[in-house]
Tab-separated table of C-alpha atoms in Angstrom:
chain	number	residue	atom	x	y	z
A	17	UNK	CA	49.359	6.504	-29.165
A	18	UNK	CA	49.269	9.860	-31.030
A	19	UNK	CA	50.639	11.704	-28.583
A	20	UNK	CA	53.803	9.563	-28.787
A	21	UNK	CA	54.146	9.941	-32.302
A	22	UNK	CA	53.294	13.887	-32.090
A	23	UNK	CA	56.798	14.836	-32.259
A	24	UNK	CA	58.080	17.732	-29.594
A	25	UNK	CA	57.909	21.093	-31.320
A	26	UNK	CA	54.561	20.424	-32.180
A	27	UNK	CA	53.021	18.835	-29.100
A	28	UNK	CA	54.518	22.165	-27.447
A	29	UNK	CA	52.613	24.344	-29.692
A	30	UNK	CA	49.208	22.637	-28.697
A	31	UNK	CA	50.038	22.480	-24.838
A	32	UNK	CA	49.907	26.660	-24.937
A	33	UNK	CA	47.092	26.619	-27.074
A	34	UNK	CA	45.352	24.504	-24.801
A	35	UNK	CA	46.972	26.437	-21.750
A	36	UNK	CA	44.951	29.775	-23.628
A	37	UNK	CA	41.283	27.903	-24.034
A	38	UNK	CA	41.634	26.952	-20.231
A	39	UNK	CA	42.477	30.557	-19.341
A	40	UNK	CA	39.194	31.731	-21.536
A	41	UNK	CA	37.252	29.236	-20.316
A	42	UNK	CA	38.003	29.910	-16.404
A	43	UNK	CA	38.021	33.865	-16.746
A	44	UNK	CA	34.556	33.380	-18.746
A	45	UNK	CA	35.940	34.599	-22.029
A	46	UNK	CA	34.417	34.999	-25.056
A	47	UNK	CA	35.869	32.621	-27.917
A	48	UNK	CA	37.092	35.267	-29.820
A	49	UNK	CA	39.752	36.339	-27.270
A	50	UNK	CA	41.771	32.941	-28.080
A	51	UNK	CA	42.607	34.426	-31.068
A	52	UNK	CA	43.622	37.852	-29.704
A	53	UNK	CA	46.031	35.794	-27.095
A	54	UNK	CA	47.485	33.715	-29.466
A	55	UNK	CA	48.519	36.708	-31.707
A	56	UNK	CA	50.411	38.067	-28.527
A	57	UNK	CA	51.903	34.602	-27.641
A	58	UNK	CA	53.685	34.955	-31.155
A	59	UNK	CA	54.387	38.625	-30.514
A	60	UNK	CA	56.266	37.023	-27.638
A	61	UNK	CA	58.085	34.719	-29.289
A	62	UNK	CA	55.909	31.985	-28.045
A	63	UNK	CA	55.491	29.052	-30.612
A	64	UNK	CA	51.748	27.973	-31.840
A	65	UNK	CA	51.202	27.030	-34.511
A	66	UNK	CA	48.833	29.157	-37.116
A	67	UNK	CA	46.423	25.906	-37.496
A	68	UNK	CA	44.523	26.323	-34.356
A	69	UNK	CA	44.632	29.865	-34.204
A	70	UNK	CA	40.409	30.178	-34.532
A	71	UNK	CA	37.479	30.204	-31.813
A	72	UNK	CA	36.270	27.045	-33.570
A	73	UNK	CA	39.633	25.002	-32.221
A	74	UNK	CA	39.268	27.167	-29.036
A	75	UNK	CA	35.394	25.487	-28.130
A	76	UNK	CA	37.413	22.453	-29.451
A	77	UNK	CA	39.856	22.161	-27.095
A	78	UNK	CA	37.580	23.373	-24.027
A	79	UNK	CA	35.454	20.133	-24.975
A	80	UNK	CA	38.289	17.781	-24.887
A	81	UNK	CA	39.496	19.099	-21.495
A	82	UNK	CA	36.214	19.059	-19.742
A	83	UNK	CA	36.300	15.647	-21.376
A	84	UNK	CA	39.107	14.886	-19.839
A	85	UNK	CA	38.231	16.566	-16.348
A	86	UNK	CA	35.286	14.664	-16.101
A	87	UNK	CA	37.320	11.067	-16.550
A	88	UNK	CA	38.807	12.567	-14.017
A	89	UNK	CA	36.492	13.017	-11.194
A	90	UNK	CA	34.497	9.655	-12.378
A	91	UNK	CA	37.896	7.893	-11.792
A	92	UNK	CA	38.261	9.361	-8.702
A	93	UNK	CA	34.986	8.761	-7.180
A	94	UNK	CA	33.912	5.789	-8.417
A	95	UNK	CA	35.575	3.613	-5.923
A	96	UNK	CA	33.769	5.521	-2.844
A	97	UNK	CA	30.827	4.422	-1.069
A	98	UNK	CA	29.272	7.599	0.000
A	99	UNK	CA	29.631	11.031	-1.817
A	100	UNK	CA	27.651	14.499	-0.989
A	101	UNK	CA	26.349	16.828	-3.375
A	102	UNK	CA	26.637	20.506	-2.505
A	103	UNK	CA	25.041	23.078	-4.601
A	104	UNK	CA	24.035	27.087	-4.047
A	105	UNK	CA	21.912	29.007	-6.543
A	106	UNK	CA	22.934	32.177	-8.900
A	107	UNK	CA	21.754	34.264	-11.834
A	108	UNK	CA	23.739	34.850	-14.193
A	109	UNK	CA	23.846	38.380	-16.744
A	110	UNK	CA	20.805	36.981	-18.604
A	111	UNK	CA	18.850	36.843	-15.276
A	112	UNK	CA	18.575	32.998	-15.894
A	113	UNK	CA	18.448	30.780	-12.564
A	114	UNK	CA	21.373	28.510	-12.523
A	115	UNK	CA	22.555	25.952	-9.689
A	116	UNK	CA	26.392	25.728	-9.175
A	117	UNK	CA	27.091	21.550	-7.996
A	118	UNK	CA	29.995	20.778	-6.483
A	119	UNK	CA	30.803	16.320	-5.642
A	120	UNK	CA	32.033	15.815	-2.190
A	121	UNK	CA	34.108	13.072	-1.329
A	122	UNK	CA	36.562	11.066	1.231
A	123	UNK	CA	39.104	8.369	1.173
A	124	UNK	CA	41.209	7.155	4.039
A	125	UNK	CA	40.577	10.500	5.317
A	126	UNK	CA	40.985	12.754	3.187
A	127	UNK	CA	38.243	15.315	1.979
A	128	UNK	CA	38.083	16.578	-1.595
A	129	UNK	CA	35.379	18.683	-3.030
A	130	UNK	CA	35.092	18.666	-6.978
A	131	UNK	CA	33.378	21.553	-9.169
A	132	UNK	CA	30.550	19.268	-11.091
A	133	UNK	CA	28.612	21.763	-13.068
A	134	UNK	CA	26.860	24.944	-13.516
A	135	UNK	CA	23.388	23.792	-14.646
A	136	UNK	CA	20.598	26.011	-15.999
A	137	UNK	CA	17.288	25.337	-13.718
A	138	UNK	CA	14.015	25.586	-16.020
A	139	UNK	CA	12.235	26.239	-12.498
A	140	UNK	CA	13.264	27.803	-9.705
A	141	UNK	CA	11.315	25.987	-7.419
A	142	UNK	CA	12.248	22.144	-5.329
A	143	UNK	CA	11.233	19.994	-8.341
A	144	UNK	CA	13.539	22.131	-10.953
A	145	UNK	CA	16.317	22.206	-8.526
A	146	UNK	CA	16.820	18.510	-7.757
A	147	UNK	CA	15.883	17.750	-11.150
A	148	UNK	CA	18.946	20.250	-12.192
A	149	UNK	CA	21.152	18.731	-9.385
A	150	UNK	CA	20.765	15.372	-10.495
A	151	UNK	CA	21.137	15.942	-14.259
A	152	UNK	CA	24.303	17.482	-13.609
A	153	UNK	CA	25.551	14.714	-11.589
A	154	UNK	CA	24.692	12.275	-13.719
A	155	UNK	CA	26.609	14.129	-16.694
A	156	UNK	CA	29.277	14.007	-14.784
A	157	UNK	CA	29.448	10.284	-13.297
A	158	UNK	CA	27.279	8.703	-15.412
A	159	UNK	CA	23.565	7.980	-14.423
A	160	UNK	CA	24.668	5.037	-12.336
A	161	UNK	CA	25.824	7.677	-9.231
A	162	UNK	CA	22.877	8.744	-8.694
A	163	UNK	CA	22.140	6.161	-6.850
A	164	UNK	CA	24.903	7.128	-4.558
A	165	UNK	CA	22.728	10.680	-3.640
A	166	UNK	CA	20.859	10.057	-0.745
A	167	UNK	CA	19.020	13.962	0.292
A	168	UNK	CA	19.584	17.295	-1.313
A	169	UNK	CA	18.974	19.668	1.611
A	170	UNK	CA	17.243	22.812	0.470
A	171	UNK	CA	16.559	24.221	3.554
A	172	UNK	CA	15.619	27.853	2.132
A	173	UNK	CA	13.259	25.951	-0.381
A	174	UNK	CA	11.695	24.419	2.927
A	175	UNK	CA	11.016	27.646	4.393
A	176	UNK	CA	9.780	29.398	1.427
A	177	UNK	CA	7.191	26.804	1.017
A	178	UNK	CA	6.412	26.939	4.752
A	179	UNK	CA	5.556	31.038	5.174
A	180	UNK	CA	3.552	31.337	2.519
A	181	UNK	CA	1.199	33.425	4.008
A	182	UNK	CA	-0.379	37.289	3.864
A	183	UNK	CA	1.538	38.489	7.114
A	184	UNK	CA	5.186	37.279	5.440
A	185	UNK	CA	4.616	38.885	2.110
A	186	UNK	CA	3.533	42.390	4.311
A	187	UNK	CA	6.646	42.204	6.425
A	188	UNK	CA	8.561	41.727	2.954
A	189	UNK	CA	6.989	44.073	1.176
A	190	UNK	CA	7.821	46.083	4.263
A	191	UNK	CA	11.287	45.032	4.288
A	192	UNK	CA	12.113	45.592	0.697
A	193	UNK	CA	10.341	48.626	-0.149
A	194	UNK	CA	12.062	50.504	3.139
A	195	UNK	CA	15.471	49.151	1.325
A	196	UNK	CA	14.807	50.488	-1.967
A	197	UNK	CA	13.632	54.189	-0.485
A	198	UNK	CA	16.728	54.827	1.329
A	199	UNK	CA	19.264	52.999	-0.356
A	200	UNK	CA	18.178	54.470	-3.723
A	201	UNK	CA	17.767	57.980	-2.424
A	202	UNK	CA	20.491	59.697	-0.384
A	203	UNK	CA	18.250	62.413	0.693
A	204	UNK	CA	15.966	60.039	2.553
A	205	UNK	CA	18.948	58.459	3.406
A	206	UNK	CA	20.455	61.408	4.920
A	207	UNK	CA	16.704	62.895	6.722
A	208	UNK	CA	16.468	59.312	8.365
A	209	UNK	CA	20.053	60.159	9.724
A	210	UNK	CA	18.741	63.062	11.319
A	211	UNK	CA	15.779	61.608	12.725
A	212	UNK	CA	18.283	59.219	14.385
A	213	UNK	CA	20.189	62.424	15.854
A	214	UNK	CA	16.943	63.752	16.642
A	215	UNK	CA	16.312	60.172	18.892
A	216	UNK	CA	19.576	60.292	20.156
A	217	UNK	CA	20.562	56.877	19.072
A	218	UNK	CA	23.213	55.525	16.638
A	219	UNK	CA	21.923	55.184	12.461
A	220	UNK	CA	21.395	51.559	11.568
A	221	UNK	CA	20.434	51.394	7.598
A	222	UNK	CA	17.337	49.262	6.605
A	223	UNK	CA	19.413	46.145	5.160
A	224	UNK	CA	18.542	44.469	1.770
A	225	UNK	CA	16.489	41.215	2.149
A	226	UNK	CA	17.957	38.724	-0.454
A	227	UNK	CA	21.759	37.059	-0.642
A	228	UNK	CA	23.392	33.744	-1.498
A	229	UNK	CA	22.756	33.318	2.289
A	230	UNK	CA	19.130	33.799	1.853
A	231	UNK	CA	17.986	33.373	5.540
A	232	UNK	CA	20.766	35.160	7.001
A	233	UNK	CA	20.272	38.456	5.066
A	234	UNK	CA	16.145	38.124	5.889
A	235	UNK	CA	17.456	37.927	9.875
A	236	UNK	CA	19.894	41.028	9.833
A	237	UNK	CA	17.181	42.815	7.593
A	238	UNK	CA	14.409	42.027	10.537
A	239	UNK	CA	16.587	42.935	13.389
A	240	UNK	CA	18.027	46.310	11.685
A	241	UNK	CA	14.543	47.231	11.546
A	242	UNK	CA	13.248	47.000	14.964
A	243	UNK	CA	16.527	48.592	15.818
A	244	UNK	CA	15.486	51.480	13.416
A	245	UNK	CA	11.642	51.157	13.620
A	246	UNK	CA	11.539	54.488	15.851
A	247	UNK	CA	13.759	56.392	14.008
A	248	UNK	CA	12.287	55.114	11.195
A	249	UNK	CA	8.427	55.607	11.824
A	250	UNK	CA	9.389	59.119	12.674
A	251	UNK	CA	10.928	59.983	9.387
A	252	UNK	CA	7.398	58.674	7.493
A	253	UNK	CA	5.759	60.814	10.247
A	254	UNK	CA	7.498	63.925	9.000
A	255	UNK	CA	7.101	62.868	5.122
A	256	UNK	CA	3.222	62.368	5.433
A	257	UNK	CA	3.024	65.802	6.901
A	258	UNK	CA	4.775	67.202	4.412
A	259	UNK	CA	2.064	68.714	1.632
A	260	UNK	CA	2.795	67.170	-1.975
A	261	UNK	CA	5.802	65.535	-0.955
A	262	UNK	CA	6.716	62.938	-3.536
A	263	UNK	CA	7.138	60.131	-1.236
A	264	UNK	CA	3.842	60.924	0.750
A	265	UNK	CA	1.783	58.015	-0.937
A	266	UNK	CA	4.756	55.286	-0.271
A	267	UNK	CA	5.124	56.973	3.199
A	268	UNK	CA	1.423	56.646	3.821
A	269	UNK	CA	1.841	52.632	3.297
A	270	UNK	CA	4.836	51.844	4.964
A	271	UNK	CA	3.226	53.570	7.983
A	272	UNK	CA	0.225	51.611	7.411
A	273	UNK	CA	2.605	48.245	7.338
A	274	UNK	CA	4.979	49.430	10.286
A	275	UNK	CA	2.445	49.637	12.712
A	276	UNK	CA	0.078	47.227	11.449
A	277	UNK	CA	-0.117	44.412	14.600
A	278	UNK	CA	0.012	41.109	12.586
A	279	UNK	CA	3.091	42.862	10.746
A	280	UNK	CA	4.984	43.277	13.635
A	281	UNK	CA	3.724	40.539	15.664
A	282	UNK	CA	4.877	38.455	12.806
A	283	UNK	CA	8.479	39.864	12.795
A	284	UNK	CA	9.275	38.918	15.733
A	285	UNK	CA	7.962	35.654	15.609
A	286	UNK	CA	10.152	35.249	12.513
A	287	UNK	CA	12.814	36.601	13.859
A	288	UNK	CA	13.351	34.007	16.106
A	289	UNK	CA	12.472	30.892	13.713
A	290	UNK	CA	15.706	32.830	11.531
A	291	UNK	CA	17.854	32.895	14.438
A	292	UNK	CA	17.699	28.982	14.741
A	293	UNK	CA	17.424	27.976	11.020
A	294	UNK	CA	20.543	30.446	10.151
A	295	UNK	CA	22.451	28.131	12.333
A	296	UNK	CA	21.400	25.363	11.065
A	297	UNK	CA	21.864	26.794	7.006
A	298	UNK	CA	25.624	28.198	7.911
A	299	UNK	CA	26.563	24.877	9.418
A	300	UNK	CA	25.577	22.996	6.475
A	301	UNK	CA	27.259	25.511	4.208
A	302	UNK	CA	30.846	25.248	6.102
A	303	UNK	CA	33.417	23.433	3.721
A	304	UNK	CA	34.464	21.199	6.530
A	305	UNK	CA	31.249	19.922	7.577
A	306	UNK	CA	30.371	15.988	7.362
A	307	UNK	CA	26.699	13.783	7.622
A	308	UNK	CA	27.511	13.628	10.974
A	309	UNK	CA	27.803	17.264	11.766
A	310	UNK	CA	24.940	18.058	9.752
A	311	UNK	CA	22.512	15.371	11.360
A	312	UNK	CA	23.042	16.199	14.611
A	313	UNK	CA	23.224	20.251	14.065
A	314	UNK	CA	19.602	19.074	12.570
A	315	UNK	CA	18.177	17.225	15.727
A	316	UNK	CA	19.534	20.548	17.259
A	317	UNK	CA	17.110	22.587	14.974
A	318	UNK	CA	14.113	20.742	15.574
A	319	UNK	CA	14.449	20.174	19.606
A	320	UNK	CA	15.023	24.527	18.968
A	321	UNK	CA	11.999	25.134	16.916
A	322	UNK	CA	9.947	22.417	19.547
A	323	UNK	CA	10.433	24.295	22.218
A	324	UNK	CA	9.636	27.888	20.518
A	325	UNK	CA	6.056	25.889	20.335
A	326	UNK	CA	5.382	26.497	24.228
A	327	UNK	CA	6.055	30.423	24.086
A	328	UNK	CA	3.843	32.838	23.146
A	329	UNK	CA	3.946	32.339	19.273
């Protein structure tokens, strides 16, 4: 009803103010550049008012649109039986855990997929992230759609709770600590490149362990070492022999960890439970995946992982 008395020049003037806090608000703005824009809307002969021309009626107006926004996606989802949650972690410039959670949806066919939240998690462990996952969808639809969320797959939460044991923190340590010596120094960078030359074999890089695709990254980082381990192993060979070189102590241990035989009797074992649990992570992750897909790319998993129970492992 106010908006139909709000007569035209005015209700102009607030649609490009509200047009500016959406822009801050998406681009991750601070408040204070509302005020900046809407000087330069007026330098451009843009009308808007000077009442609203403050951060305060900038966090004003982002409120009443994600007000509006989430009417929205309650109205929209509301009516459907089934939805799916999706949700990937992140830090943000504070190094504070967050999870992002988007609502996934169909009706007569079609798929949508709606941004929910980006919720702060107090832990980052299973019990902080479901407990983050379903306070941000019941924000958003009310606490009567929870009800509606039948599993949160966490499959890299699964597996972290699953190796913890003193061979998987020494191939880490292993894994990381070769990543930080040659990607932080390009002069062990560039004697590892020789020792390649030296082998007669092409340079592969030891590869950083961590990622949004968590399992993924910890497979390429496991298989670029034992295509590097020679090259590799010779490099710390020359370092140790070096006198007073300043990378003879860290040498000296990632020797020790190289050749150790539960170290690299571990890898490989790992290796292969990656190769079938990447799969299974970057089918669930795919935009176009349903239930369906997921279940049976699941029974697919565990007949995989069965049958890597009668090798040698």
């Amino acid at each position: 009803m106010a908006l139909q008395k709000m007569n035209e020049s005015v209700f102009s003037k607030l649609t490009n103010l509200f047009r500016n806090a959406h822009s801050i608000r998406v681009n991750s703005r601070p408040f204070k550049d509302y005020v900046w824009m809407s000087s330069l809307d007026v330098m451009k002969g843009v009308e808007v008012g000077e009442t609203y021309r403050n951060d305060k009626a900038c966090r004003q107006f982002i409120t009443a649109i994600s007000e509006v926004e989430r009417e929205r996606l309650q109205n929209e989802t509301s009516d459907n039986k089934f939805i799916s949650i999706v949700s990937d972690g992140s830090t943000d410039v504070s190094v504070i855990e967050n999870e992002i959670v988007y609502i996934r949806s169909a009706r007569e066919g079609n798929v949508k997929i709606y941004f929910c939240s980006l919720e702060e998690v107090k832990k980052a462990d299973a019990a902080g992230i479901y407990n983050a996952i379903t306070h941000s969808v019941s924000e958003a639809m009310g606490p009567e759609s929870l009800g509606k969320v039948c599993l949160v797959h966490r499959l890299e939460l699964a597996f972290k709770e699953a190796v913890k044991c003193k061979a998987h923190d020494s191939l880490m340590t292993l894994l990381g600590e070769l990543y930080k010596m040659y990607h932080k120094s390009p002069l062990q960078r560039t004697n590892l490149k020789k020792a390649f030359e030296t082998l007669g074999t092409a340079p592969v890089m030891p590869l950083r362990i961590g990622g949004t695709r968590w399992l993924s990254h910890t497979l390429r980082a496991i298989q670029s070492l034992w295509k590097s381990y020679s090259a590799i192993k010779l490099h710390l060979n020359q370092i140790k022999a070096t006198p007073n070189h300043r990378f003879g102590p860290k040498a000296k241990a990632l020797s020790q960890l190289m050749t150790s035989k539960s170290v690299v009797f571990y890898g490989h074992f790992l290796q292969d439970i990656l190769a079938t649990l990447s799969s299974l992570s970057l089918q669930l992750q795919q935009r176009d995946s349903s239930i369906y897909t997921c279940h049976e790319q699941l029974k697919v998993t565990i007949t995989s992982l069965q049958k890597l129970e009668t090798i040698l492992w």
